Short mmCIF file of C-alpha atoms and ligand atoms in Angstrom, two decimals:
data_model
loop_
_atom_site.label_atom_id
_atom_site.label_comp_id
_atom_site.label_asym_id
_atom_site.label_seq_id
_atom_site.Cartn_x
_atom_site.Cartn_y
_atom_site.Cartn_z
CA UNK A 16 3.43 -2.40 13.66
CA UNK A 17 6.76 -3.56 11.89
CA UNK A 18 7.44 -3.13 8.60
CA UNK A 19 10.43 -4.49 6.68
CA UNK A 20 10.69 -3.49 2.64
CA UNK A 21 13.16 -5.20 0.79
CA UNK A 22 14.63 -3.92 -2.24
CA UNK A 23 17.44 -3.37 -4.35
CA UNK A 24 16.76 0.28 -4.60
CA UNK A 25 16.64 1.13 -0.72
CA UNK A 26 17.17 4.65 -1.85
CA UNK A 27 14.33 5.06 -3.57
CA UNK A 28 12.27 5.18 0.03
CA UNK A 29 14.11 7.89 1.80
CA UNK A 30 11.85 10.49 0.57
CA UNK A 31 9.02 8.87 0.86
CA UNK A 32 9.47 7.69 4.45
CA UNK A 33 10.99 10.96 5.42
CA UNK A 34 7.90 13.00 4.97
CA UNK A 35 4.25 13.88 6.46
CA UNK A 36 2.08 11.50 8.12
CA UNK A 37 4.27 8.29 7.51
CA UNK A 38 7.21 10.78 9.34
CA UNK A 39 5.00 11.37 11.70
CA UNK A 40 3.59 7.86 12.45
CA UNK A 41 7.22 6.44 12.60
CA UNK A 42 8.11 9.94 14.71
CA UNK A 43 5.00 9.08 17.43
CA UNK A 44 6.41 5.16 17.29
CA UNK A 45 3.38 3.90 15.74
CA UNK A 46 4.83 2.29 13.20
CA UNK A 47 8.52 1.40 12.83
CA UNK A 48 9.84 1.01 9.18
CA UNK A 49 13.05 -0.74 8.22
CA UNK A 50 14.43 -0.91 4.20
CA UNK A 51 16.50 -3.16 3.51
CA UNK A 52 18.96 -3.67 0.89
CA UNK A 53 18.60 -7.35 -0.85
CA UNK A 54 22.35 -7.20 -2.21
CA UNK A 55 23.59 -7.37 1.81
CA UNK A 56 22.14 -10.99 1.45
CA UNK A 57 23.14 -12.14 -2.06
CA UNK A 58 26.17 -14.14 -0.65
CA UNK A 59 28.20 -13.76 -4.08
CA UNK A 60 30.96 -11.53 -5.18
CA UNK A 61 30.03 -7.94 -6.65
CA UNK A 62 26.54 -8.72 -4.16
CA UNK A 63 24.89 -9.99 -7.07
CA UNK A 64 21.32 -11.05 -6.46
CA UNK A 65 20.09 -11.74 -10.16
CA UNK A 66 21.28 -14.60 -13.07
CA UNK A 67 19.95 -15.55 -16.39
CA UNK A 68 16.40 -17.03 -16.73
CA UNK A 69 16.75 -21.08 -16.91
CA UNK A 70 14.82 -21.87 -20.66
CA UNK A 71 16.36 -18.66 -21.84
CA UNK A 72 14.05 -15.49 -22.31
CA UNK A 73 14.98 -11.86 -21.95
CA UNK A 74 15.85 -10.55 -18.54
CA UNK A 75 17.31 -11.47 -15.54
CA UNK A 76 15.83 -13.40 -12.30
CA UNK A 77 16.43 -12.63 -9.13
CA UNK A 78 17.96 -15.83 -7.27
CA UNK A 79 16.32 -17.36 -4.77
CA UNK A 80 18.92 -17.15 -2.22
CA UNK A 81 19.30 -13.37 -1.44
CA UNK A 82 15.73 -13.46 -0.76
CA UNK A 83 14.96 -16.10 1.74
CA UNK A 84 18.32 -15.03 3.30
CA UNK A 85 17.11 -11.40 3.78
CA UNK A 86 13.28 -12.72 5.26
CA UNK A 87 14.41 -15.30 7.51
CA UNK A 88 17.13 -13.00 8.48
CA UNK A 89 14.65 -9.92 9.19
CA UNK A 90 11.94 -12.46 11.41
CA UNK A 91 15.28 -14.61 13.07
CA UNK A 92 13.94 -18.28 12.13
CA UNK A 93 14.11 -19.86 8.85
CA UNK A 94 10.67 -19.74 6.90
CA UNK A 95 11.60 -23.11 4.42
CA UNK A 96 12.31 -26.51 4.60
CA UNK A 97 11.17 -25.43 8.48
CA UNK A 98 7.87 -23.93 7.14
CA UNK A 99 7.96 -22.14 10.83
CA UNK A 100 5.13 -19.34 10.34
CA UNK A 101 3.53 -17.11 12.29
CA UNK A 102 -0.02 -16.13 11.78
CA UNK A 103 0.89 -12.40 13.40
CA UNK A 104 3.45 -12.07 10.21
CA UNK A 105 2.91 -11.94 6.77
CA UNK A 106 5.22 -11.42 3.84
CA UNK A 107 4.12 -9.74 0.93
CA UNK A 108 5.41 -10.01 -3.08
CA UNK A 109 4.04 -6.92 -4.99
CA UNK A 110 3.20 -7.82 -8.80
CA UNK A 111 0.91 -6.97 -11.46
CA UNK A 112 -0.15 -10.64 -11.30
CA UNK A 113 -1.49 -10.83 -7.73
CA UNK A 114 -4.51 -9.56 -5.79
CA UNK A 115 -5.68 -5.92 -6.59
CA UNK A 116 -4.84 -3.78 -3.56
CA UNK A 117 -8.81 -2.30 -1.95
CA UNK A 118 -9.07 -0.45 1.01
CA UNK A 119 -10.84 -3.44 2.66
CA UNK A 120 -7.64 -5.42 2.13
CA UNK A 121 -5.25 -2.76 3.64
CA UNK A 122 -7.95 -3.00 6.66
CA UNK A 123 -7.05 -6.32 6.73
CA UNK A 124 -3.55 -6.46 6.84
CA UNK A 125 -3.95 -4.07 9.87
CA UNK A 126 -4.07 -7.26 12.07
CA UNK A 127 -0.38 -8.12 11.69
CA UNK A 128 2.15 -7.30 14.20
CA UNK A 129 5.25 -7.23 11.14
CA UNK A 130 4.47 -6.90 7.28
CA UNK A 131 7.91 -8.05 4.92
CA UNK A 132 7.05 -6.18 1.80
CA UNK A 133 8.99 -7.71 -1.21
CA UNK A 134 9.73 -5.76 -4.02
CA UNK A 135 10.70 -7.54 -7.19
CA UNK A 136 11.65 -6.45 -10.78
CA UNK A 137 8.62 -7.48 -12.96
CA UNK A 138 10.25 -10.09 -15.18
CA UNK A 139 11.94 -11.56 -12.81
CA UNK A 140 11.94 -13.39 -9.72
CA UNK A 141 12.41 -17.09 -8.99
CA UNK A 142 9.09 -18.33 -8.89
CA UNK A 143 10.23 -20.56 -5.63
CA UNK A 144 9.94 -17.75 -3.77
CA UNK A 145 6.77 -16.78 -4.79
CA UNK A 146 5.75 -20.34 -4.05
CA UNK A 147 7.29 -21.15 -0.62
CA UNK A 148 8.09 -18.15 0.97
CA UNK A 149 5.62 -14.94 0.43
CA UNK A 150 2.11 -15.04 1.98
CA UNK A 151 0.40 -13.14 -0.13
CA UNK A 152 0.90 -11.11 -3.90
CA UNK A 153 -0.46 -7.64 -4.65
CA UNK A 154 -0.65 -5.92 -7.76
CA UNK A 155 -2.02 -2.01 -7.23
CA UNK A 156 -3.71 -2.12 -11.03
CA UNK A 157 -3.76 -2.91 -14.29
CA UNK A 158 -0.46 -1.66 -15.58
CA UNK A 159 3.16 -2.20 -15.33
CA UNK A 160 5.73 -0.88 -13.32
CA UNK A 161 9.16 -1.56 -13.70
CA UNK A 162 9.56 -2.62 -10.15
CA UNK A 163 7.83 -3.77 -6.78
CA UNK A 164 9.34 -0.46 -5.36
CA UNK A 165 6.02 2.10 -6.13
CA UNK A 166 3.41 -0.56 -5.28
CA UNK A 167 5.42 -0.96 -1.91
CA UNK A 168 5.12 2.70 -1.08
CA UNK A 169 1.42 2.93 -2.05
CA UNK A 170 0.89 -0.21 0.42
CA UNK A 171 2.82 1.37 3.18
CA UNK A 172 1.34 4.82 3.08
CA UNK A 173 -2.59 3.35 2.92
CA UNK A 174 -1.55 1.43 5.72
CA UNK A 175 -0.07 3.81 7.56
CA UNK A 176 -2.63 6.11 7.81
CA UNK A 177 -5.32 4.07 9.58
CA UNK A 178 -3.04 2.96 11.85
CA UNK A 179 -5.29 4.25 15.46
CA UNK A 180 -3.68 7.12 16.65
CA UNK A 181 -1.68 8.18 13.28
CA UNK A 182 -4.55 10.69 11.88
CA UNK A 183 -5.68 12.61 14.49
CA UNK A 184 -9.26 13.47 13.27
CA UNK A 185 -10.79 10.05 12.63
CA UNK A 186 -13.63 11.31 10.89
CA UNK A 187 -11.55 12.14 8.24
CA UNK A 188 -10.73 8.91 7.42
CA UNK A 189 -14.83 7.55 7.96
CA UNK A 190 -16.02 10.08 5.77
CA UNK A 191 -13.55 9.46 2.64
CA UNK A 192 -14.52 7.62 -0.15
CA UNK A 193 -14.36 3.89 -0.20
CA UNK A 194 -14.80 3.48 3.59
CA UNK A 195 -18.51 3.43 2.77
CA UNK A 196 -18.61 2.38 -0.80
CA UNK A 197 -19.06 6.01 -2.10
CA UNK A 198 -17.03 8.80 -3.76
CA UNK A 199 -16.19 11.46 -1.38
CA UNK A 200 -18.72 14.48 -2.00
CA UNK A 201 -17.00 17.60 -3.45
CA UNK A 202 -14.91 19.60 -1.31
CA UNK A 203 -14.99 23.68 -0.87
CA UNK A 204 -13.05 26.48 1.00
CA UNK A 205 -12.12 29.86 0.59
CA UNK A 206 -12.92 32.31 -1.10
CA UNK A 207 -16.43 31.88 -1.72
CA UNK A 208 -16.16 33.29 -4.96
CA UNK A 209 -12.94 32.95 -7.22
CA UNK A 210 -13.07 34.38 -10.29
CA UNK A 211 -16.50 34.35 -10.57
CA UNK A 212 -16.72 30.55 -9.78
CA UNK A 213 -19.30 30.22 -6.51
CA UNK A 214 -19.14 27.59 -3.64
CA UNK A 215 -22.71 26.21 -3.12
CA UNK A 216 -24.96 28.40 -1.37
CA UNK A 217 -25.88 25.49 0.97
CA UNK A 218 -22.79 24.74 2.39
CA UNK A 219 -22.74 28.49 3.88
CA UNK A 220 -26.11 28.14 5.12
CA UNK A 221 -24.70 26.95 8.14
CA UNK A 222 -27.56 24.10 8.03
CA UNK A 223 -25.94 21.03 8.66
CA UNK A 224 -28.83 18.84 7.95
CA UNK A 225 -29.24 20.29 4.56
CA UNK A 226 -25.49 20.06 4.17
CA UNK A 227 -25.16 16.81 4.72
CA UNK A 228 -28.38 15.68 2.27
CA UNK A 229 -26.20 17.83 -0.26
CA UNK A 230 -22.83 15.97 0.14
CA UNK A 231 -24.97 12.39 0.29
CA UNK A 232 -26.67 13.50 -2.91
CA UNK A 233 -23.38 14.43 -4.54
CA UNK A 234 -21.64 11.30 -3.67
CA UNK A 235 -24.04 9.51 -5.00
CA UNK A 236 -23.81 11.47 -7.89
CA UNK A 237 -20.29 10.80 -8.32
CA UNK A 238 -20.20 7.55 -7.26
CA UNK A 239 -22.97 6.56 -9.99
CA UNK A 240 -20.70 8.33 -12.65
CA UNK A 241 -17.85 7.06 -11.95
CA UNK A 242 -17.57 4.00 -10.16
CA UNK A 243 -21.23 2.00 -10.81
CA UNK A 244 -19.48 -0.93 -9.50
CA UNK A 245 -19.07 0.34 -5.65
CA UNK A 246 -22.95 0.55 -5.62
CA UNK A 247 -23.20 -2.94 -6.26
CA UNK A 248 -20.90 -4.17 -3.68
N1 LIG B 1 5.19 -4.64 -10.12
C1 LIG B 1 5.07 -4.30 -11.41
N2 LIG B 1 3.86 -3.85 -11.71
C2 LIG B 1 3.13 -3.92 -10.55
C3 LIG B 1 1.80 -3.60 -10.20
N3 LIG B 1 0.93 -3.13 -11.10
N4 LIG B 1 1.42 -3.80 -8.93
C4 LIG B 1 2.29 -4.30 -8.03
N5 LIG B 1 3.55 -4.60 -8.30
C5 LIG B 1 3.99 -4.42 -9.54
#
C-alpha cells in the first residue's frame, strides 16, 4: 500500500512515522508513506496556499488550486474536468463533519492500492474540493481539532497495523476489542501481587478453558458498561 498525506505541516509526521510498528511496516516495505508539503503546489509567490473566505467570515480558506495540483500531481493524471478515477485509489479529506472513523471502515479502506490523505485546517477549505476531488470525509469524533493533521495520523497508524504481515502475532489483533464487537477483557502480568493488589487466581490456574470463560465474562462485563451500543450491532 501507498500512502500520500498532504499537509502544510509535513513536520508534524516525522515522529510519528519514524517510530514502532508504522517504522517497521514502512522498514519491511509493507507500506510506503510519502508527506507532502501543499505549499510546493500553491503556484503563488511566498507559496501561499490560503485567501480570504468569499461572503466574508473569520479565517482563511485554503485555495483550490494547491490542492488539486498536489493530488493529480501525486497519482500523474488529472482527477477534474477529466473525472479520470480509479477504483484501486481513494482520496481522503479528514473533518469533524464527515464519516466517524470504526474499525470496520479502516478494514475497508484496506482494499486500496494508494490512500491521498488530505489534511485541512477546520475552517477552511474550498468546498470545491471537497465536492469534486476527495472520495471520501472522515471525522475521528465529536470534537475539534485545529487541523486534519492528528486525524491523519490516527487513520494511518489503524491502518497500518492490519496491514498482513505488519503485526506478527495475528491473534493479537483478533482478540482486541472491536474486532468482535466487545471490549477487550482485562489484561495481567507480573508480579502476581503488587502492593497487595492480586491478579485473578484463575488466570494462574493454568486452565485455559476456565480462562477463557473468565475473559468472555469480563468483556462482556465491560462491554455492557461501557459501550451498550456494540452489543446491539
Ligand atoms: N479536523 C478537525 N477536527 C477533526 C475531527 N474531529 N476529525 C477529523 N478531522 C478533523
Amino acid at each position: 500500500m501507498i500512502i500520500d498525506i498532504v499537509t502544510i505541516f509535513p513536520k508534524m509526521f516525522k515522529p510519528v512515522l519514524g517510530e514502532s510498528i508504522i517504522r517497521r511496516a514502512q522498514d519491511k516495505g509493507l507500506v510506503k508513506i510519502n508527506v507532502h508539503d501543499l505549499r510546493d503546489y500553491s503556484g503563488l509567490t511566498h507559496k501561499k496556499v490560503d485567501a480570504p473566505s468569499f461572503g466574508g467570515g473569520p479565517g482563511m480558506v485554503i485555495r483550490p488550486e494547491a490542492v488539486f495540483s498536489a493530488v493529480e500531481s501525486i497519482l500523474g493524471y488529472q482527477l477534474y474536468p477529466a473525472k479520470r478515477r480509479d477504483r484501486k485509489k481513494s482520496i481522503v479529506f479528514f473533518t469533524p463533519q464527515g464519516k466517524i472513523l470504526t474499525q470496520k471502515r479502516i478494514k475497508k479502506s484496506l482494499r486500496f492500492e494508494r490512500l491521498v490523505l488530505l489534511c485541512g485546517r477546520y475552517e477552511g477549505i474550498d468546498y470545491r474540493i471537497r465536492k469534486y476531488l476527495v472520495d471520501e470525509e472522515v471525522s475521528i469524533g465529536d470534537y475539534v481539532l485545529s487541523g486534519g493533521e492528528p486525524a491523519a495520523m490516527v487513520f494511518v497508524d489503524a491502518i497500518v497495523r492490519i496491514i498482513p504481515g505488519v503485526v506478527s502475532c495475528s491473534d493479537s489483533i483478533k482478540q482486541e476489542s472491536f474486532e468482535s464487537n466487545f471490549l477487550d477483557y482485562p489484561h495481567y502480568t507480573k508480579p502476581r501481587n503488587f502492593r497487595e493488589l492480586k491478579v485473578p487466581e484463575v488466570l494462574l490456574s493454568g486452565d485455559h478453558r476456565k480462562i477463557e470463560q473468565w475473559r468472555s465474562k469480563k468483556a462482556l462485563e465491560l462491554t455492557k458498561a461501557r459501550r451498550p451500543d456494540l452489543l446491539k450491532e
